[in-house]
Amino acid sequence: GIVVSSSNMSSYSDNQLMYSWSNKWSSGLNHWRFTKDESNTEFAFVKLNHLLYRYNGENSQGNFYIHGGAGVADSEIERRQTNDAYMAGFEADWETRTLYTSLKHYYFTSPKVTDISMTQARIGFSPFESGFDQLQSWFMLQAMYMPDVEAELVITPLLRFFYKNVLWEVGSSTRAEWMINIMVHY
């Protein structure tokens, strides 16, 4: 299948177009923007994702993914020219029909431009169970740390909605930074 996704806050954005060519592997294009003091660092990658491990329990599921990519970086923050760039990361999640937890860590480097790391953790709950063909609603709390972009931990309460093949999230951080994310599976 194909996944189109966009995650956006004022301090960063992550836009992807990915194709799953097996139940464990996907590849595609990925663009990241990080904003610090109104200056941007942008990365564009050809990206590869691998589902390293999946746990399917009777009432829960867990996943562990690894990611890698190669591409280019351009940084207004460092005021240097476009150069080669690389990214690596992992994502882990565990969920039931009403509980959700996840942890992500990404590292971006362009040896002559900049290095940026990002860690994000989430915990959430759904007040009720819904079928796949019904609207699913979640209340979540996200903590994000990007020491090269933001000096402090950013806490964002958010609402997640999922209906069939479309997921969308809206929220606002404790510093009044908006967040809007959307993901569509084809």
PDB file of C-alpha atoms in Angstrom:
ATOM      1  CA  GLY A   1       0.000   0.000   0.000  1.00  0.00           C
ATOM      2  CA  ILE A   2       0.828   3.681  -0.141  1.00  0.00           C
ATOM      3  CA  VAL A   3       0.974   6.072   2.833  1.00  0.00           C
ATOM      4  CA  VAL A   4       0.871   9.850   2.582  1.00  0.00           C
ATOM      5  CA  SER A   5       1.470  11.673   5.875  1.00  0.00           C
ATOM      6  CA  SER A   6       2.140  15.158   7.166  1.00  0.00           C
ATOM      7  CA  SER A   7       3.023  16.083  10.774  1.00  0.00           C
ATOM      8  CA  ASN A   8       3.233  19.787  11.568  1.00  0.00           C
ATOM      9  CA  MET A   9       4.103  22.085  14.468  1.00  0.00           C
ATOM     10  CA  SER A  10       5.657  25.528  14.301  1.00  0.00           C
ATOM     11  CA  SER A  11       9.053  24.056  15.290  1.00  0.00           C
ATOM     12  CA  TYR A  12       9.082  21.176  12.766  1.00  0.00           C
ATOM     13  CA  SER A  13       7.291  19.357   9.978  1.00  0.00           C
ATOM     14  CA  ASP A  14       7.622  15.801   8.642  1.00  0.00           C
ATOM     15  CA  ASN A  15       6.094  14.961   5.240  1.00  0.00           C
ATOM     16  CA  GLN A  16       6.255  11.475   3.738  1.00  0.00           C
ATOM     17  CA  LEU A  17       5.216   9.499   0.698  1.00  0.00           C
ATOM     18  CA  MET A  18       5.943   5.820   1.355  1.00  0.00           C
ATOM     19  CA  TYR A  19       5.248   2.550  -0.478  1.00  0.00           C
ATOM     20  CA  SER A  20       5.031  -0.766   1.422  1.00  0.00           C
ATOM     21  CA  TRP A  21       6.453  -3.501  -0.767  1.00  0.00           C
ATOM     22  CA  SER A  22       6.019  -6.199   1.901  1.00  0.00           C
ATOM     23  CA  ASN A  23       4.545  -6.471   5.389  1.00  0.00           C
ATOM     24  CA  LYS A  24       7.986  -5.590   6.840  1.00  0.00           C
ATOM     25  CA  TRP A  25       9.559  -3.163   4.350  1.00  0.00           C
ATOM     26  CA  SER A  26       8.637   0.224   2.913  1.00  0.00           C
ATOM     27  CA  SER A  27      10.523   2.941   1.088  1.00  0.00           C
ATOM     28  CA  GLY A  28       9.801   6.397  -0.202  1.00  0.00           C
ATOM     29  CA  LEU A  29      10.455  10.120   0.076  1.00  0.00           C
ATOM     30  CA  ASN A  30      10.682  12.089   3.318  1.00  0.00           C
ATOM     31  CA  HIS A  31      11.038  15.861   3.892  1.00  0.00           C
ATOM     32  CA  TRP A  32      11.745  17.377   7.330  1.00  0.00           C
ATOM     33  CA  ARG A  33      11.835  21.056   8.356  1.00  0.00           C
ATOM     34  CA  PHE A  34      13.161  22.257  11.718  1.00  0.00           C
ATOM     35  CA  THR A  35      12.694  25.907  12.738  1.00  0.00           C
ATOM     36  CA  LYS A  36      14.840  27.711  15.293  1.00  0.00           C
ATOM     37  CA  ASP A  37      14.545  31.475  15.828  1.00  0.00           C
ATOM     38  CA  GLU A  38      12.583  31.805  12.546  1.00  0.00           C
ATOM     39  CA  SER A  39      15.365  30.119  10.521  1.00  0.00           C
ATOM     40  CA  ASN A  40      14.909  26.710   8.921  1.00  0.00           C
ATOM     41  CA  THR A  41      16.971  23.584   8.430  1.00  0.00           C
ATOM     42  CA  GLU A  42      15.472  21.270   5.817  1.00  0.00           C
ATOM     43  CA  PHE A  43      16.270  17.660   5.006  1.00  0.00           C
ATOM     44  CA  ALA A  44      15.052  15.633   2.009  1.00  0.00           C
ATOM     45  CA  PHE A  45      15.640  11.877   2.072  1.00  0.00           C
ATOM     46  CA  VAL A  46      15.063   8.680   0.208  1.00  0.00           C
ATOM     47  CA  LYS A  47      13.939   6.632   3.212  1.00  0.00           C
ATOM     48  CA  LEU A  48      13.756   2.927   4.099  1.00  0.00           C
ATOM     49  CA  ASN A  49      11.590   1.553   6.962  1.00  0.00           C
ATOM     50  CA  HIS A  50      11.773  -1.951   8.404  1.00  0.00           C
ATOM     51  CA  LEU A  51       9.382  -3.613  10.865  1.00  0.00           C
ATOM     52  CA  LEU A  52      11.961  -5.405  12.991  1.00  0.00           C
ATOM     53  CA  TYR A  53       9.518  -6.985  15.456  1.00  0.00           C
ATOM     54  CA  ARG A  54       5.751  -7.268  15.926  1.00  0.00           C
ATOM     55  CA  TYR A  55       3.968  -8.679  18.945  1.00  0.00           C
ATOM     56  CA  ASN A  56       0.349  -9.734  18.484  1.00  0.00           C
ATOM     57  CA  GLY A  57      -1.221 -10.654  21.802  1.00  0.00           C
ATOM     58  CA  GLU A  58      -4.794 -11.640  22.497  1.00  0.00           C
ATOM     59  CA  ASN A  59      -5.799  -8.063  23.408  1.00  0.00           C
ATOM     60  CA  SER A  60      -2.759  -5.957  22.472  1.00  0.00           C
ATOM     61  CA  GLN A  61      -0.176  -5.317  19.797  1.00  0.00           C
ATOM     62  CA  GLY A  62       3.387  -3.989  19.825  1.00  0.00           C
ATOM     63  CA  ASN A  63       5.758  -2.931  17.042  1.00  0.00           C
ATOM     64  CA  PHE A  64       9.420  -1.983  16.711  1.00  0.00           C
ATOM     65  CA  TYR A  65      10.537  -0.199  13.529  1.00  0.00           C
ATOM     66  CA  ILE A  66      13.940   1.015  12.365  1.00  0.00           C
ATOM     67  CA  HIS A  67      14.416   3.793   9.792  1.00  0.00           C
ATOM     68  CA  GLY A  68      17.259   5.035   7.637  1.00  0.00           C
ATOM     69  CA  GLY A  69      17.684   7.532   4.850  1.00  0.00           C
ATOM     70  CA  ALA A  70      20.110   9.421   2.645  1.00  0.00           C
ATOM     71  CA  GLY A  71      19.604  12.743   0.914  1.00  0.00           C
ATOM     72  CA  VAL A  72      20.412  16.443   1.202  1.00  0.00           C
ATOM     73  CA  ALA A  73      20.256  19.190   3.846  1.00  0.00           C
ATOM     74  CA  ASP A  74      19.966  22.960   3.624  1.00  0.00           C
ATOM     75  CA  SER A  75      20.291  25.128   6.731  1.00  0.00           C
ATOM     76  CA  GLU A  76      19.504  28.782   7.286  1.00  0.00           C
ATOM     77  CA  ILE A  77      20.264  28.137  10.958  1.00  0.00           C
ATOM     78  CA  GLU A  78      23.899  27.321  10.243  1.00  0.00           C
ATOM     79  CA  ARG A  79      24.037  29.652   7.192  1.00  0.00           C
ATOM     80  CA  ARG A  80      25.840  27.060   5.109  1.00  0.00           C
ATOM     81  CA  GLN A  81      25.212  25.514   1.735  1.00  0.00           C
ATOM     82  CA  THR A  82      23.225  22.430   0.738  1.00  0.00           C
ATOM     83  CA  ASN A  83      25.101  19.202   1.393  1.00  0.00           C
ATOM     84  CA  ASP A  84      24.674  15.442   1.812  1.00  0.00           C
ATOM     85  CA  ALA A  85      22.566  14.252   4.749  1.00  0.00           C
ATOM     86  CA  TYR A  86      21.653  11.042   6.543  1.00  0.00           C
ATOM     87  CA  MET A  87      19.002   9.994   9.044  1.00  0.00           C
ATOM     88  CA  ALA A  88      18.486   7.021  11.336  1.00  0.00           C
ATOM     89  CA  GLY A  89      15.887   6.244  13.926  1.00  0.00           C
ATOM     90  CA  PHE A  90      13.522   3.857  15.618  1.00  0.00           C
ATOM     91  CA  GLU A  91       9.887   3.766  16.685  1.00  0.00           C
ATOM     92  CA  ALA A  92       8.280   1.471  19.241  1.00  0.00           C
ATOM     93  CA  ASP A  93       4.618   1.274  20.191  1.00  0.00           C
ATOM     94  CA  TRP A  94       2.268  -0.865  22.258  1.00  0.00           C
ATOM     95  CA  GLU A  95      -1.508  -0.566  22.226  1.00  0.00           C
ATOM     96  CA  THR A  96      -4.793  -2.135  23.190  1.00  0.00           C
ATOM     97  CA  ARG A  97      -8.221  -1.045  21.955  1.00  0.00           C
ATOM     98  CA  THR A  98      -8.254   1.705  24.623  1.00  0.00           C
ATOM     99  CA  LEU A  99      -4.584   2.349  25.628  1.00  0.00           C
ATOM    100  CA  TYR A 100      -1.668   3.594  23.526  1.00  0.00           C
ATOM    101  CA  THR A 101       2.041   4.202  24.184  1.00  0.00           C
ATOM    102  CA  SER A 102       4.870   5.043  21.806  1.00  0.00           C
ATOM    103  CA  LEU A 103       8.490   6.170  21.758  1.00  0.00           C
ATOM    104  CA  LYS A 104      10.403   7.560  18.740  1.00  0.00           C
ATOM    105  CA  HIS A 105      13.960   8.745  18.320  1.00  0.00           C
ATOM    106  CA  TYR A 106      15.469  10.205  15.155  1.00  0.00           C
ATOM    107  CA  TYR A 107      18.948  11.504  14.409  1.00  0.00           C
ATOM    108  CA  PHE A 108      19.655  13.716  11.398  1.00  0.00           C
ATOM    109  CA  THR A 109      23.137  14.628  10.275  1.00  0.00           C
ATOM    110  CA  SER A 110      24.748  16.561   7.491  1.00  0.00           C
ATOM    111  CA  PRO A 111      28.462  16.502   8.341  1.00  0.00           C
ATOM    112  CA  LYS A 112      29.186  19.955   6.909  1.00  0.00           C
ATOM    113  CA  VAL A 113      25.842  21.544   7.863  1.00  0.00           C
ATOM    114  CA  THR A 114      24.276  20.398  11.165  1.00  0.00           C
ATOM    115  CA  ASP A 115      23.206  17.573  13.491  1.00  0.00           C
ATOM    116  CA  ILE A 116      19.674  17.384  14.948  1.00  0.00           C
ATOM    117  CA  SER A 117      18.111  14.784  17.226  1.00  0.00           C
ATOM    118  CA  MET A 118      14.454  14.401  18.134  1.00  0.00           C
ATOM    119  CA  THR A 119      12.839  12.187  20.787  1.00  0.00           C
ATOM    120  CA  GLN A 120       9.073  11.900  21.143  1.00  0.00           C
ATOM    121  CA  ALA A 121       6.992   9.901  23.646  1.00  0.00           C
ATOM    122  CA  ARG A 122       3.208   9.518  23.742  1.00  0.00           C
ATOM    123  CA  ILE A 123       0.613   8.038  26.028  1.00  0.00           C
ATOM    124  CA  GLY A 124      -3.095   7.997  25.314  1.00  0.00           C
ATOM    125  CA  PHE A 125      -6.460   6.454  25.906  1.00  0.00           C
ATOM    126  CA  SER A 126      -9.731   6.005  24.072  1.00  0.00           C
ATOM    127  CA  PRO A 127     -12.894   6.453  26.148  1.00  0.00           C
ATOM    128  CA  PHE A 128     -14.646   3.702  24.166  1.00  0.00           C
ATOM    129  CA  GLU A 129     -13.953   0.843  21.741  1.00  0.00           C
ATOM    130  CA  SER A 130     -14.977   1.346  18.110  1.00  0.00           C
ATOM    131  CA  GLY A 131     -15.072  -0.918  15.099  1.00  0.00           C
ATOM    132  CA  PHE A 132     -12.833  -0.337  12.064  1.00  0.00           C
ATOM    133  CA  ASP A 133     -15.753   1.153  10.122  1.00  0.00           C
ATOM    134  CA  GLN A 134     -16.560   3.589  12.963  1.00  0.00           C
ATOM    135  CA  LEU A 135     -14.870   6.813  14.083  1.00  0.00           C
ATOM    136  CA  GLN A 136     -12.203   6.098  16.721  1.00  0.00           C
ATOM    137  CA  SER A 137     -11.270   8.891  19.147  1.00  0.00           C
ATOM    138  CA  TRP A 138      -8.214   9.171  21.385  1.00  0.00           C
ATOM    139  CA  PHE A 139      -6.955  11.625  24.012  1.00  0.00           C
ATOM    140  CA  MET A 140      -3.145  11.778  24.037  1.00  0.00           C
ATOM    141  CA  LEU A 141      -0.271  13.545  25.699  1.00  0.00           C
ATOM    142  CA  GLN A 142       2.950  13.996  23.727  1.00  0.00           C
ATOM    143  CA  ALA A 143       6.383  14.956  25.082  1.00  0.00           C
ATOM    144  CA  MET A 144       8.997  15.996  22.506  1.00  0.00           C
ATOM    145  CA  TYR A 145      12.637  16.946  23.008  1.00  0.00           C
ATOM    146  CA  MET A 146      14.788  18.465  20.249  1.00  0.00           C
ATOM    147  CA  PRO A 147      17.844  19.929  22.047  1.00  0.00           C
ATOM    148  CA  ASP A 148      19.315  21.357  18.826  1.00  0.00           C
ATOM    149  CA  VAL A 149      16.070  23.237  18.035  1.00  0.00           C
ATOM    150  CA  GLU A 150      14.218  23.797  21.350  1.00  0.00           C
ATOM    151  CA  ALA A 151      15.920  24.312  24.697  1.00  0.00           C
ATOM    152  CA  GLU A 152      13.097  22.684  26.649  1.00  0.00           C
ATOM    153  CA  LEU A 153      10.740  19.733  26.581  1.00  0.00           C
ATOM    154  CA  VAL A 154       7.582  20.498  24.569  1.00  0.00           C
ATOM    155  CA  ILE A 155       4.365  19.003  26.034  1.00  0.00           C
ATOM    156  CA  THR A 156       1.373  18.762  23.686  1.00  0.00           C
ATOM    157  CA  PRO A 157      -2.090  17.487  24.624  1.00  0.00           C
ATOM    158  CA  LEU A 158      -3.831  16.283  21.470  1.00  0.00           C
ATOM    159  CA  LEU A 159      -6.888  14.579  20.056  1.00  0.00           C
ATOM    160  CA  ARG A 160      -6.451  11.689  17.607  1.00  0.00           C
ATOM    161  CA  PHE A 161      -9.203  10.523  15.291  1.00  0.00           C
ATOM    162  CA  PHE A 162      -9.138   7.494  13.017  1.00  0.00           C
ATOM    163  CA  TYR A 163     -11.737   6.508  10.465  1.00  0.00           C
ATOM    164  CA  LYS A 164     -11.115   3.590   8.092  1.00  0.00           C
ATOM    165  CA  ASN A 165      -7.874   4.561   6.270  1.00  0.00           C
ATOM    166  CA  VAL A 166      -7.537   8.178   7.506  1.00  0.00           C
ATOM    167  CA  LEU A 167      -5.902   9.303  10.759  1.00  0.00           C
ATOM    168  CA  TRP A 168      -5.821  12.952  11.889  1.00  0.00           C
ATOM    169  CA  GLU A 169      -4.588  14.671  15.029  1.00  0.00           C
ATOM    170  CA  VAL A 170      -4.980  18.198  16.388  1.00  0.00           C
ATOM    171  CA  GLY A 171      -3.468  19.777  19.473  1.00  0.00           C
ATOM    172  CA  SER A 172      -1.713  22.708  21.051  1.00  0.00           C
ATOM    173  CA  SER A 173       1.426  22.619  23.169  1.00  0.00           C
ATOM    174  CA  THR A 174       1.641  24.116  26.632  1.00  0.00           C
ATOM    175  CA  ARG A 175       3.501  26.974  24.885  1.00  0.00           C
ATOM    176  CA  ALA A 176       0.490  27.544  22.562  1.00  0.00           C
ATOM    177  CA  GLU A 177       2.176  25.999  19.497  1.00  0.00           C
ATOM    178  CA  TRP A 178      -0.402  24.407  17.203  1.00  0.00           C
ATOM    179  CA  MET A 179      -0.123  20.861  15.915  1.00  0.00           C
ATOM    180  CA  ILE A 180      -1.946  19.199  13.037  1.00  0.00           C
ATOM    181  CA  ASN A 181      -1.136  15.783  11.575  1.00  0.00           C
ATOM    182  CA  ILE A 182      -2.799  13.668   8.896  1.00  0.00           C
ATOM    183  CA  MET A 183      -2.081  10.205   7.487  1.00  0.00           C
ATOM    184  CA  VAL A 184      -3.892   8.429   4.650  1.00  0.00           C
ATOM    185  CA  HIS A 185      -3.319   4.752   3.696  1.00  0.00           C
ATOM    186  CA  TYR A 186      -4.193   3.624   0.174  1.00  0.00           C
TER     187      TYR A 186
END
